[in-house]
Coordinates of C-alpha atoms in Angstrom, one line a residue:
Chain A
X1 CA 44.2 -49.1 -51.2
X2 CA 44.7 -45.6 -49.4
X3 CA 47.8 -43.7 -49.3
X4 CA 49.9 -44.5 -46.4
X5 CA 53.0 -42.9 -45.0
X6 CA 55.7 -43.8 -42.8
X7 CA 56.7 -41.6 -39.9
X8 CA 60.0 -39.9 -40.1
X9 CA 62.7 -42.3 -38.4
X10 CA 63.6 -39.5 -35.9
X11 CA 60.1 -39.0 -34.5
X12 CA 59.7 -42.1 -32.8
X13 CA 57.4 -41.2 -30.0
X14 CA 53.9 -40.5 -31.0
X15 CA 52.1 -42.3 -33.8
X16 CA 52.8 -43.5 -37.2
X17 CA 50.9 -45.0 -40.1
X18 CA 52.6 -48.2 -41.9
X19 CA 51.2 -50.2 -44.6
X20 CA 50.5 -53.7 -44.5
X21 CA 53.6 -54.5 -46.6
X22 CA 56.1 -52.7 -44.4
X23 CA 54.5 -53.5 -41.1
X24 CA 56.8 -56.4 -40.2
X25 CA 59.9 -54.4 -41.3
X26 CA 58.6 -51.7 -39.1
X27 CA 57.9 -54.1 -36.1
X28 CA 61.3 -55.8 -36.6
X29 CA 63.0 -52.4 -36.4
X30 CA 61.2 -51.7 -33.2
X31 CA 62.5 -55.0 -31.7
X32 CA 65.9 -54.4 -33.1
X33 CA 66.0 -50.9 -31.4
X34 CA 65.7 -52.6 -27.9
X35 CA 61.8 -51.6 -27.9
X36 CA 58.8 -54.0 -27.4
X37 CA 55.5 -54.4 -29.0
X38 CA 53.5 -54.3 -25.8
X39 CA 49.8 -54.9 -27.0
X40 CA 47.9 -55.1 -30.3
X41 CA 44.3 -54.4 -31.1
X42 CA 41.7 -53.6 -33.7
X43 CA 40.0 -50.2 -34.3
X44 CA 37.7 -48.8 -36.9
X45 CA 38.9 -46.3 -39.4
X46 CA 36.9 -44.6 -41.8
X47 CA 35.1 -47.6 -43.7
X48 CA 37.6 -50.0 -42.8
X49 CA 39.7 -51.5 -40.0
X50 CA 43.1 -50.7 -38.6
X51 CA 45.4 -52.9 -36.6
X52 CA 47.3 -50.8 -33.9
X53 CA 50.5 -51.9 -32.2
X54 CA 51.4 -50.2 -28.9
X55 CA 55.3 -50.1 -28.7
X56 CA 57.6 -49.1 -25.9
X57 CA 60.7 -47.8 -27.7
X58 CA 63.9 -46.4 -26.2
X59 CA 62.7 -43.0 -27.8
X60 CA 59.3 -43.2 -26.1
X61 CA 55.7 -44.7 -26.9
X62 CA 55.0 -45.4 -30.5
X63 CA 51.6 -46.3 -31.8
X64 CA 51.8 -48.2 -34.9
X65 CA 48.6 -47.9 -37.1
X66 CA 48.4 -50.3 -40.0
X67 CA 45.3 -50.1 -42.3
X68 CA 43.6 -53.3 -43.2
X69 CA 42.3 -52.4 -46.8
X70 CA 40.8 -55.8 -47.2
X71 CA 40.3 -56.6 -43.5
X72 CA 43.7 -58.3 -43.3
X73 CA 47.0 -57.4 -42.1
X74 CA 50.2 -59.8 -41.9
X75 CA 50.6 -61.5 -38.4
X76 CA 53.7 -60.7 -36.3
X77 CA 53.4 -63.7 -33.9
X78 CA 56.5 -65.0 -35.3
X79 CA 58.3 -62.0 -34.4
X80 CA 56.4 -61.3 -31.2
X81 CA 55.0 -64.8 -30.2
X82 CA 53.5 -63.1 -27.0
X83 CA 50.7 -61.4 -29.0
X84 CA 48.9 -64.4 -29.8
X85 CA 46.0 -63.8 -27.8
X86 CA 46.0 -60.1 -28.9
X87 CA 45.5 -61.1 -32.6
X88 CA 42.9 -63.9 -31.7
X89 CA 41.2 -61.1 -29.8
X90 CA 41.3 -58.6 -32.4
X91 CA 39.9 -61.2 -35.0
X92 CA 37.0 -62.2 -32.8
X93 CA 36.0 -58.6 -31.7
X94 CA 36.6 -56.9 -35.1
X95 CA 36.8 -59.6 -37.6
X96 CA 40.4 -58.2 -38.5
X97 CA 42.2 -61.3 -39.9
X98 CA 45.9 -62.0 -39.5
X99 CA 47.5 -63.4 -42.4
X100 CA 49.9 -66.4 -41.4
X101 CA 48.1 -66.7 -38.2
X102 CA 46.7 -70.1 -38.7
X103 CA 44.8 -71.9 -37.3
X104 CA 42.8 -69.2 -35.9
X105 CA 41.4 -70.5 -32.7
X106 CA 38.7 -67.9 -31.3
X107 CA 39.5 -66.5 -27.9
X108 CA 36.6 -64.2 -27.1
X109 CA 33.9 -66.4 -28.7
X110 CA 33.1 -69.7 -27.6
X111 CA 32.2 -72.1 -30.2
X112 CA 30.4 -75.2 -28.9
X113 CA 33.0 -77.3 -31.2
X114 CA 35.8 -78.3 -29.1
X115 CA 38.0 -78.7 -32.3
X116 CA 37.5 -75.2 -33.1
X117 CA 39.2 -73.9 -30.2
X118 CA 41.3 -76.3 -28.2
X119 CA 44.5 -77.6 -29.2
X120 CA 44.4 -81.2 -30.7
X121 CA 46.5 -83.5 -28.3
X122 CA 46.6 -87.0 -29.5
X123 CA 48.4 -90.2 -28.3
X124 CA 47.8 -93.1 -26.1
X125 CA 46.0 -92.6 -22.9
X126 CA 45.6 -88.8 -23.4
X127 CA 42.2 -87.9 -22.1
X128 CA 40.7 -84.4 -21.2
X129 CA 39.6 -82.8 -17.9
X130 CA 37.4 -80.0 -18.2
X131 CA 36.8 -77.5 -15.4
X132 CA 34.6 -74.4 -15.1
X133 CA 33.3 -71.9 -15.9
X134 CA 31.7 -72.4 -12.6
X135 CA 34.3 -73.2 -10.0
X136 CA 33.9 -75.1 -6.6
X137 CA 35.1 -72.1 -4.3
X138 CA 34.6 -68.5 -4.5
X139 CA 36.6 -68.2 -7.8
X140 CA 36.0 -65.9 -11.0
X141 CA 34.5 -67.6 -14.1
X142 CA 36.6 -69.4 -16.8
X143 CA 37.0 -72.8 -18.3
X144 CA 40.2 -74.9 -18.3
X145 CA 40.5 -77.7 -20.7
X146 CA 43.3 -80.1 -19.3
X147 CA 44.9 -82.6 -21.7
X148 CA 46.4 -85.3 -19.4
X149 CA 48.1 -88.6 -19.2
X150 CA 47.1 -90.1 -15.9
X151 CA 47.6 -87.3 -13.4
X152 CA 50.5 -85.5 -15.6
X153 CA 49.3 -82.4 -17.4
X154 CA 50.5 -82.6 -21.0
X155 CA 48.8 -79.2 -22.2
X156 CA 46.3 -76.8 -21.2
X157 CA 43.9 -75.0 -23.2
X158 CA 42.3 -71.8 -21.1
X159 CA 39.2 -70.4 -22.1
X160 CA 38.4 -66.9 -20.7
X161 CA 36.1 -64.1 -21.7
X162 CA 33.2 -65.7 -20.1
X163 CA 33.0 -62.4 -18.1
X164 CA 33.3 -60.3 -21.3
X165 CA 31.4 -57.0 -20.6
X166 CA 32.4 -55.1 -23.7
X167 CA 33.9 -52.5 -21.6
X168 CA 36.0 -50.9 -24.3
X169 CA 32.8 -50.5 -26.6
X170 CA 30.7 -49.1 -23.8
X171 CA 33.6 -46.4 -23.1
X172 CA 33.7 -45.3 -26.5
X173 CA 31.9 -42.1 -27.6
X174 CA 31.9 -40.7 -24.1
X175 CA 34.1 -38.4 -22.3
X176 CA 37.7 -39.5 -20.9
X177 CA 36.5 -39.0 -17.5
X178 CA 33.6 -41.8 -18.3
X179 CA 35.8 -44.0 -20.0
X180 CA 38.1 -44.1 -16.9
X181 CA 35.0 -44.8 -14.7
X182 CA 34.3 -47.7 -17.0
X183 CA 37.4 -49.0 -18.2
X184 CA 39.1 -48.3 -14.8
X185 CA 36.7 -50.7 -13.2
X186 CA 37.6 -53.6 -15.3
X187 CA 38.7 -55.4 -12.1
X188 CA 38.6 -54.7 -8.4
X189 CA 42.0 -56.0 -7.3
X190 CA 43.9 -53.9 -10.0
X191 CA 41.6 -50.8 -10.0
X192 CA 44.1 -48.3 -9.0
X193 CA 46.8 -49.7 -11.5
X194 CA 44.2 -49.8 -14.6
X195 CA 43.1 -46.1 -13.4
X196 CA 46.5 -44.7 -13.4
X197 CA 47.2 -46.4 -16.9
X198 CA 44.3 -45.1 -18.4
X199 CA 44.7 -41.7 -16.7
X200 CA 48.4 -41.4 -18.0
X201 CA 47.1 -42.4 -21.5
X202 CA 44.6 -39.5 -21.4
X203 CA 47.1 -37.0 -20.0
X204 CA 49.7 -38.2 -22.6
X205 CA 47.2 -37.6 -25.4
X206 CA 46.2 -33.9 -23.7
X207 CA 50.0 -33.1 -23.3
X208 CA 49.7 -32.9 -19.7
X209 CA 52.3 -34.1 -17.2
X210 CA 51.6 -34.7 -13.5
X211 CA 52.9 -32.3 -10.6
X212 CA 54.9 -33.7 -7.8
X213 CA 51.7 -34.1 -5.6
X214 CA 49.8 -35.8 -8.2
X215 CA 52.9 -38.3 -8.6
X216 CA 53.2 -38.9 -5.0
X217 CA 49.4 -39.4 -4.4
X218 CA 49.2 -41.8 -7.3
X219 CA 52.2 -43.7 -6.3
X220 CA 50.8 -43.9 -2.7
X221 CA 47.7 -45.5 -4.0
X222 CA 49.3 -48.0 -6.3
X223 CA 51.6 -49.1 -3.4
X224 CA 48.7 -49.4 -1.1
X225 CA 46.9 -51.6 -3.9
X226 CA 50.1 -53.8 -4.1
X227 CA 50.3 -54.2 -0.4
X228 CA 46.9 -55.8 0.0
X229 CA 47.1 -57.7 -3.1
X230 CA 50.3 -59.3 -2.1
X231 CA 49.1 -60.4 1.3
X232 CA 46.1 -61.7 -0.4
X233 CA 48.2 -63.5 -2.9
X234 CA 50.4 -65.1 -0.5
X235 CA 47.4 -66.2 1.6
X236 CA 46.0 -67.6 -1.6
X237 CA 48.8 -69.9 -2.2
X238 CA 48.7 -71.3 1.4
X239 CA 45.1 -72.0 0.8
X240 CA 46.1 -73.6 -2.5
X241 CA 48.0 -76.4 -0.5
X242 CA 45.3 -76.5 2.4
X243 CA 47.6 -74.5 4.9
X244 CA 44.7 -72.9 7.0
X245 CA 47.2 -71.1 9.4
X246 CA 48.9 -69.5 6.8
X247 CA 45.9 -68.6 4.7
X248 CA 44.2 -67.3 7.7
X249 CA 47.1 -65.3 8.9
X250 CA 47.7 -63.5 5.5
X251 CA 43.7 -63.1 5.2
X252 CA 43.7 -61.1 8.7
X253 CA 46.7 -59.0 7.4
X254 CA 45.0 -58.1 4.1
X255 CA 41.9 -57.3 6.1
X256 CA 43.9 -54.8 8.4
X257 CA 45.7 -53.4 5.2
X258 CA 42.2 -52.9 3.7
X259 CA 40.6 -51.3 6.6
X260 CA 43.7 -48.9 6.8
X261 CA 43.1 -48.2 3.0
X262 CA 39.3 -47.5 3.5
X263 CA 40.3 -45.0 6.4
X264 CA 42.6 -43.0 4.2
X265 CA 41.1 -43.4 0.7
X266 CA 37.5 -44.0 1.3
X267 CA 37.1 -47.3 -0.1
X268 CA 38.5 -50.7 0.5
X269 CA 39.4 -51.2 -3.2
X270 CA 40.1 -47.5 -3.7
X271 CA 37.3 -47.0 -6.2
X272 CA 37.1 -43.6 -7.5
X273 CA 40.5 -42.7 -6.1
X274 CA 42.0 -42.0 -9.6
X275 CA 40.8 -39.4 -11.9
X276 CA 42.1 -38.0 -15.3
X277 CA 44.1 -34.9 -15.2
X278 CA 44.1 -34.3 -11.5
X279 CA 44.2 -36.5 -8.1
X280 CA 41.3 -37.5 -6.5
X281 CA 42.3 -38.7 -3.0
X282 CA 43.5 -36.0 -0.2
X283 CA 44.7 -36.6 3.4
X284 CA 45.5 -34.3 6.4
X285 CA 48.3 -34.7 8.4
X286 CA 46.3 -36.7 10.9
X287 CA 44.7 -39.1 8.6
X288 CA 48.1 -39.8 6.7
X289 CA 49.5 -40.3 10.1
X290 CA 46.9 -42.8 11.3
X291 CA 47.2 -44.9 8.1
X292 CA 51.3 -44.6 8.7
X293 CA 50.7 -46.0 12.2
X294 CA 48.5 -48.8 11.0
X295 CA 51.2 -49.9 8.5
X296 CA 53.8 -49.6 11.0
X297 CA 51.9 -52.0 13.4
X298 CA 51.2 -54.1 10.3
X299 CA 54.9 -54.6 9.2
X300 CA 56.3 -56.6 11.8
X301 CA 53.4 -59.0 11.9
X302 CA 53.9 -59.4 7.9
X303 CA 57.5 -60.1 8.6
X304 CA 56.4 -62.8 11.3
X305 CA 53.8 -64.2 9.4
X306 CA 56.3 -64.8 6.4
X307 CA 58.7 -66.1 8.4
X308 CA 56.6 -68.8 9.8
X309 CA 55.9 -69.9 6.1
X310 CA 59.7 -70.1 5.4
X311 CA 59.8 -72.7 8.2
X312 CA 56.7 -74.6 7.1
X313 CA 58.0 -77.7 5.6
X314 CA 54.7 -78.9 4.1
X315 CA 54.6 -75.5 2.2
X316 CA 58.2 -75.6 1.2
X317 CA 57.8 -79.1 -0.1
X318 CA 54.8 -78.2 -2.2
X319 CA 55.9 -75.0 -3.7
X320 CA 59.6 -75.8 -4.5
X321 CA 59.8 -77.2 -8.1
X322 CA 56.1 -76.9 -8.6
X323 CA 55.1 -75.1 -11.7
X324 CA 58.7 -74.0 -12.9
X325 CA 58.6 -71.1 -15.5
X326 CA 61.8 -71.2 -17.5
X327 CA 63.3 -67.5 -17.8
X328 CA 63.4 -67.9 -21.8
X329 CA 59.8 -69.0 -21.8
X330 CA 58.9 -65.9 -19.7
X331 CA 60.5 -63.7 -22.2
X332 CA 58.9 -65.4 -25.2
X333 CA 55.6 -65.2 -23.6
X334 CA 56.0 -61.6 -22.6
X335 CA 55.3 -62.4 -18.9
X336 CA 55.4 -59.6 -16.6
X337 CA 55.3 -58.6 -12.9
X338 CA 56.2 -60.8 -10.0
X339 CA 55.9 -64.1 -12.1
X340 CA 58.6 -62.6 -14.5
X341 CA 60.9 -61.5 -11.8
X342 CA 60.5 -64.9 -10.2
X343 CA 62.4 -66.4 -13.3
X344 CA 65.0 -63.7 -12.9
X345 CA 63.6 -61.5 -15.7
X346 CA 64.2 -58.1 -14.1
X347 CA 61.2 -56.1 -15.6
X348 CA 59.2 -53.8 -13.3
X349 CA 57.4 -51.1 -15.2
X350 CA 57.9 -48.8 -11.8
X351 CA 61.7 -48.3 -13.2
X352 CA 60.2 -46.7 -16.3
X353 CA 57.4 -44.6 -14.7
X354 CA 58.6 -40.8 -14.8
X355 CA 54.8 -40.1 -14.2
X356 CA 55.1 -41.7 -10.7
X357 CA 57.5 -41.4 -8.0
X358 CA 59.9 -44.5 -8.2
X359 CA 63.2 -42.9 -8.3
X360 CA 65.9 -45.6 -7.3
X361 CA 63.6 -48.6 -7.5
X362 CA 65.3 -51.8 -8.4
X363 CA 63.2 -54.8 -9.5
X364 CA 62.9 -57.4 -6.6
X365 CA 64.3 -60.5 -8.1
X366 CA 64.2 -63.4 -5.6
X367 CA 67.9 -65.0 -4.9
X368 CA 67.8 -68.3 -7.2
X369 CA 64.7 -67.3 -9.2
X370 CA 63.8 -70.7 -10.0
X371 CA 60.4 -69.5 -11.8
X372 CA 58.4 -72.0 -9.4
X373 CA 55.8 -71.5 -7.0
X374 CA 58.1 -71.0 -4.2
X375 CA 59.9 -68.2 -6.3
X376 CA 56.8 -66.5 -7.1
X377 CA 55.6 -66.3 -3.6
X378 CA 59.1 -65.0 -2.6
X379 CA 58.9 -62.2 -5.0
X380 CA 56.1 -60.9 -3.3
X381 CA 57.4 -61.2 0.1
X382 CA 60.4 -59.2 -1.3
X383 CA 58.1 -56.6 -2.6
X384 CA 56.0 -56.3 0.6
X385 CA 59.0 -55.2 2.4
X386 CA 60.0 -52.7 -0.2
X387 CA 56.3 -51.5 -0.5
X388 CA 55.9 -51.0 3.3
X389 CA 59.3 -49.0 3.4
X390 CA 58.0 -46.7 0.4
X391 CA 54.6 -46.3 1.9
X392 CA 56.1 -45.3 5.3
X393 CA 57.8 -42.4 3.5
X394 CA 54.9 -41.5 1.1
X395 CA 52.8 -41.0 4.5
X396 CA 55.3 -38.9 5.9
X397 CA 52.8 -35.7 5.9
X398 CA 49.7 -34.7 4.4
X399 CA 48.5 -35.9 1.0
X400 CA 47.6 -33.4 -1.3
X401 CA 45.7 -34.7 -4.7
X402 CA 48.0 -32.7 -7.2
X403 CA 47.2 -31.7 -10.8
X404 CA 48.5 -32.5 -14.2
X405 CA 49.7 -29.7 -16.0
X406 CA 50.2 -28.6 -19.8
X407 CA 53.7 -29.6 -21.0
X408 CA 53.3 -30.4 -24.7
X409 CA 50.8 -29.8 -27.6
X410 CA 47.8 -32.2 -27.4
X411 CA 47.7 -35.0 -29.8
X412 CA 44.7 -37.7 -30.7
X413 CA 46.8 -40.6 -29.3
X414 CA 48.1 -41.4 -25.8
X415 CA 49.5 -44.7 -24.0
X416 CA 49.9 -45.1 -20.3
X417 CA 51.2 -47.8 -18.2
X418 CA 51.5 -48.9 -14.5
X419 CA 53.0 -51.9 -12.7
X420 CA 49.9 -53.5 -11.1
X421 CA 50.3 -56.2 -8.4
X422 CA 50.6 -58.6 -11.2
X423 CA 52.6 -56.8 -13.6
X424 CA 52.7 -54.1 -16.3
X425 CA 49.2 -53.0 -17.4
X426 CA 49.1 -50.7 -20.6
X427 CA 46.4 -48.6 -21.9
X428 CA 46.1 -46.7 -25.4
X429 CA 43.4 -44.4 -25.9
X430 CA 42.4 -42.0 -28.9
X431 CA 40.7 -38.8 -28.3
X432 CA 38.5 -37.1 -30.7
X433 CA 38.2 -33.6 -29.1
X434 CA 36.8 -34.4 -25.7
X435 CA 35.5 -37.9 -26.5
X436 CA 37.2 -41.2 -26.6
X437 CA 37.2 -42.8 -29.9
X438 CA 38.9 -45.9 -29.1
X439 CA 40.3 -47.2 -25.7
X440 CA 42.3 -50.4 -25.4
X441 CA 43.2 -52.0 -22.0
X442 CA 46.0 -54.9 -21.9
X443 CA 46.3 -55.7 -18.4
X444 CA 49.2 -57.6 -16.4
X445 CA 46.6 -60.6 -16.2
X446 CA 46.2 -60.8 -19.8
X447 CA 49.7 -60.8 -20.4
X448 CA 50.5 -63.7 -18.0
X449 CA 47.5 -66.3 -18.6
X450 CA 49.6 -67.9 -21.3
X451 CA 52.5 -68.2 -18.8
X452 CA 50.1 -70.1 -16.4
X453 CA 49.2 -72.6 -19.4
X454 CA 53.1 -73.0 -19.8
X455 CA 53.9 -73.4 -16.1
X456 CA 51.6 -76.1 -15.5
X457 CA 52.7 -78.2 -18.4
X458 CA 54.2 -81.4 -17.1
X459 CA 52.8 -80.8 -13.5
X460 CA 50.2 -83.2 -11.9
X461 CA 46.7 -82.1 -12.0
X462 CA 46.3 -81.8 -8.4
X463 CA 48.9 -79.1 -8.4
X464 CA 47.2 -76.8 -10.8
X465 CA 45.4 -75.0 -8.1
X466 CA 48.8 -74.3 -6.6
X467 CA 50.3 -73.2 -9.7
X468 CA 47.4 -71.1 -10.6
X469 CA 47.4 -69.3 -7.2
X470 CA 51.0 -68.6 -7.4
X471 CA 50.2 -66.3 -10.6
X472 CA 46.9 -65.3 -8.8
X473 CA 45.5 -63.5 -12.2
X474 CA 42.5 -61.8 -12.5
X475 CA 39.8 -62.9 -15.0
X476 CA 37.8 -59.8 -15.0
X477 CA 40.5 -57.5 -16.2
X478 CA 41.2 -60.0 -19.1
X479 CA 37.6 -60.4 -20.2
X480 CA 36.7 -56.7 -19.7
Chain B
X1 CA 51.5 -66.3 13.2
X2 CA 49.8 -67.0 16.6
X3 CA 50.5 -63.2 17.6
X4 CA 47.9 -62.4 15.2
X5 CA 45.2 -64.1 16.9
X6 CA 45.1 -61.0 19.3
X7 CA 44.2 -58.8 16.3
X8 CA 41.7 -61.3 15.1
X9 CA 39.8 -61.0 18.3
X10 CA 40.0 -57.3 17.8
X11 CA 38.7 -57.6 14.3
X12 CA 35.9 -60.0 15.1
X13 CA 34.6 -57.6 17.9
X14 CA 34.9 -54.5 15.5
X15 CA 32.9 -56.2 13.0
X16 CA 30.1 -56.1 15.5
X17 CA 28.1 -59.1 14.2
X18 CA 25.4 -61.1 16.1
X19 CA 26.5 -64.4 17.5
X20 CA 25.2 -67.8 18.3
X21 CA 24.1 -70.6 16.1
X22 CA 20.8 -70.6 14.4
X23 CA 20.9 -73.5 11.7
X24 CA 23.0 -73.8 8.6
X25 CA 23.0 -72.4 5.0
X26 CA 24.9 -73.7 2.1
X27 CA 25.9 -71.0 -0.5
X28 CA 26.9 -71.6 -4.1
X29 CA 28.4 -68.6 -5.6
X30 CA 28.3 -67.9 -9.3
X31 CA 30.2 -65.2 -10.8
X32 CA 28.2 -63.9 -13.9
X33 CA 30.5 -61.2 -14.9
X34 CA 31.7 -59.4 -11.7
X35 CA 34.9 -57.3 -11.3
X36 CA 36.0 -59.6 -8.8
X37 CA 35.5 -57.0 -6.0
X38 CA 32.3 -58.9 -4.7
X39 CA 34.6 -62.1 -4.7
X40 CA 37.1 -60.5 -2.5
X41 CA 34.6 -59.3 -0.2
X42 CA 33.0 -62.6 -0.2
X43 CA 36.4 -64.1 0.6
X44 CA 36.8 -61.8 3.6
X45 CA 33.3 -62.5 5.0
X46 CA 34.3 -66.2 5.1
X47 CA 37.8 -65.2 6.4
X48 CA 39.2 -64.8 10.0
X49 CA 37.8 -61.4 10.8
X50 CA 34.1 -62.1 10.0
X51 CA 33.9 -66.0 9.9
X52 CA 30.7 -66.4 8.4
X53 CA 30.9 -70.4 9.1
X54 CA 30.4 -69.4 12.8
X55 CA 26.9 -68.7 11.9
X56 CA 26.3 -71.8 10.0
X57 CA 26.9 -70.1 6.8
X58 CA 29.4 -71.9 4.2
X59 CA 30.3 -72.1 0.6
X60 CA 29.6 -75.4 -0.9
X61 CA 31.4 -76.6 -3.9
X62 CA 28.3 -77.9 -5.7
X63 CA 24.8 -76.4 -6.5
X64 CA 23.2 -79.6 -5.6
X65 CA 24.1 -79.2 -2.1
X66 CA 23.2 -75.3 -2.1
X67 CA 20.4 -73.5 -0.3
X68 CA 21.3 -70.2 -1.7
X69 CA 22.3 -69.6 -5.0
X70 CA 24.8 -66.4 -4.8
X71 CA 25.4 -64.5 -7.9
X72 CA 27.6 -61.5 -8.7
X73 CA 28.0 -59.5 -12.0
X74 CA 25.6 -58.2 -14.6
X75 CA 24.9 -61.7 -16.1
X76 CA 27.2 -61.6 -19.3
X77 CA 26.2 -63.3 -22.4
X78 CA 29.0 -65.9 -21.6
X79 CA 27.8 -66.9 -18.4
X80 CA 24.1 -66.9 -18.8
X81 CA 23.9 -70.7 -19.5
X82 CA 26.1 -71.8 -16.8
X83 CA 24.2 -69.7 -14.4
X84 CA 20.8 -71.3 -15.4
X85 CA 22.2 -74.7 -15.4
X86 CA 23.5 -74.1 -11.7
X87 CA 20.0 -72.8 -10.8
X88 CA 18.5 -75.7 -12.5
X89 CA 20.8 -78.3 -10.4
X90 CA 19.6 -77.0 -7.1
X91 CA 17.1 -78.8 -5.2
X92 CA 14.1 -76.7 -3.8
X93 CA 13.6 -75.1 -1.8
X94 CA 16.2 -72.6 -3.3
X95 CA 17.0 -69.2 -2.8
X96 CA 18.5 -66.7 -5.0
X97 CA 20.6 -63.8 -3.7
X98 CA 21.7 -60.9 -5.7
X99 CA 25.3 -59.9 -4.3
X100 CA 26.3 -56.4 -5.3
X101 CA 25.4 -53.4 -7.5
X102 CA 26.1 -55.2 -10.7
X103 CA 23.9 -58.1 -10.0
X104 CA 21.2 -55.5 -8.9
X105 CA 21.3 -53.7 -12.3
X106 CA 22.9 -50.4 -10.7
X107 CA 26.6 -51.1 -11.3
X108 CA 29.0 -49.7 -13.7
X109 CA 28.4 -52.4 -16.4
X110 CA 24.8 -52.0 -16.5
X111 CA 25.0 -50.4 -19.9
X112 CA 26.8 -53.2 -21.4
X113 CA 25.4 -54.8 -24.6
X114 CA 27.1 -57.9 -23.4
X115 CA 25.2 -58.6 -20.2
X116 CA 21.5 -58.9 -19.3
X117 CA 22.2 -56.0 -17.0
X118 CA 20.6 -57.4 -13.8
X119 CA 20.0 -60.9 -12.3
X120 CA 16.3 -60.1 -11.9
X121 CA 15.8 -60.5 -15.5
X122 CA 17.2 -63.9 -15.6
X123 CA 16.3 -65.6 -12.2
X124 CA 13.7 -64.9 -9.3
X125 CA 15.7 -63.0 -6.8
X126 CA 14.8 -63.3 -3.3
X127 CA 17.9 -61.5 -1.6
X128 CA 19.5 -58.4 -2.3
X129 CA 22.8 -57.2 -1.0
X130 CA 23.6 -53.7 -2.2
X131 CA 27.2 -52.4 -2.3
X132 CA 29.9 -51.8 -4.8
X133 CA 31.4 -54.0 -3.6
X134 CA 29.1 -54.9 -0.3
X135 CA 31.4 -54.9 2.5
X136 CA 31.8 -58.1 4.4
X137 CA 29.4 -56.7 7.2
X138 CA 27.0 -56.0 4.4
X139 CA 27.3 -59.6 3.3
X140 CA 26.9 -60.8 6.5
X141 CA 24.2 -58.8 7.4
X142 CA 22.4 -59.7 4.3
X143 CA 22.8 -63.4 4.7
X144 CA 22.3 -64.1 8.4
X145 CA 18.5 -63.3 8.5
X146 CA 18.2 -66.2 5.8
X147 CA 19.0 -68.7 8.4
X148 CA 15.6 -67.8 9.9
X149 CA 13.6 -67.8 6.3
X150 CA 15.1 -71.2 5.6
X151 CA 13.8 -72.7 8.8
X152 CA 10.4 -71.1 7.7
X153 CA 10.6 -72.7 4.3
X154 CA 11.7 -76.1 5.6

């Protein structure tokens, strides 16, 4: 077993190596200090493997590295249950074993034998309904295995990773810029947030800090992404109950937002708008003013369309009480974003984003915060108001791309975060000179899929599309 | 909400697409590893501003009812069998459309060891709609000529 050293307690930010025997103590210490283990992944280290734990502590970011001399480290899912998917992924992709995590059910790999990956659900009248990977509408590919009694969902096993493209492996060995181009494109609908997360990770490793212009231009892009996504997601919930007027109204609003975005940033999904080390988008006073004008025209129409939904009895009846996620379950499962705020858990990575421009932002928690479909919809509507107000301010004048400037000595490891429209996305990079040795992306969708399975427990099968749409998670940025 | 109809009319006019019924075309979409961008734009093409259904083009729930298999993504290993089964389930004559740069083999995931790299290596491709992702206009412009082609085939 190689010699391992523990980091000095004072220097919490950065990285530390901890042996398998002390790993659980170290994780418990992070949790006791008020910190969180946000992601876990495996990496090759020398001839062996390492487990890595991305921690957010009150003193800053910490990457715990735990060597696995015999390909095994202790599980921590009893301490941090939300990392169950992370351990399953690390085992499938790297063969890293987690002692105590039994049974290991594959996540990335898809064994033909149902018993190998699905939860055994026994009892009278329990039957299974299998859906996907190809769905009836224009939907991403994924497989759902419902265990039901009659119409009632007892349990849901979600099998994703049909779209696994090995993006992290493709990115490794190349430059940080190439890694951003590859990993940042894990998903179209979150491409700005993912791009910002990996850009922040690279800049943190290089010891760079964004200047005011860069903070402003990236915040602008992130809020534009939130705008069109929230409009899309509210429309999708309407589609989930077959309310065509609501679905069409919000689809039209999303289209207007995306046209304004394309005019400003050159692309309807802002591909290529985030770079590492500098901004990649500029707008002169006229272009910023045009976008501001378009959004000022949009804002009252968004408010009017939302008011119409508030008075739509059929939508309210379907949305209220459907797919309720209790707040303590949201905490246990590590739920992020509007789905967490809809349960009353006031978490928003924008509050903790000194690399962006969010001074004074308060997480938008809807009154009541029942954690149901209605609350998830309302959380987005509240945020739309805030986002439109922020955008109005951010577009008050020309947009300069900005730069990231040296502020600290470079190191090998960097962690970056961004609040995507679906919640907090975390990215960790390990640099080796100019090249990326390892990059890991944990998106908000990855964090939230277990909450979808939990929220639909007890719901009737016909409500699943509605519950699913109310989270509106991506598959692409989970599968990578 | 009805106030928005005004904007819809404007958006449709801006799309500058041809009008008039020329038959019908049923599409079955299969996501074979896209980034979801093509799906967003396909949704927009079916949405109020572009409204592909006014040309007789619509999405069908089953490949058995489909004239065109519309495929996005670089064809990942995890989707290859499902894609082939969807194709086999279609009745003839059938067309395959590659939607977006990934399916065409020139997208950001073309070097992925987990994917075939391009649709053409898996299924015979009849129609190619380029773009990353293709805009709703480009999707409409790529599909509308198929209305004539299908009439010829039938």
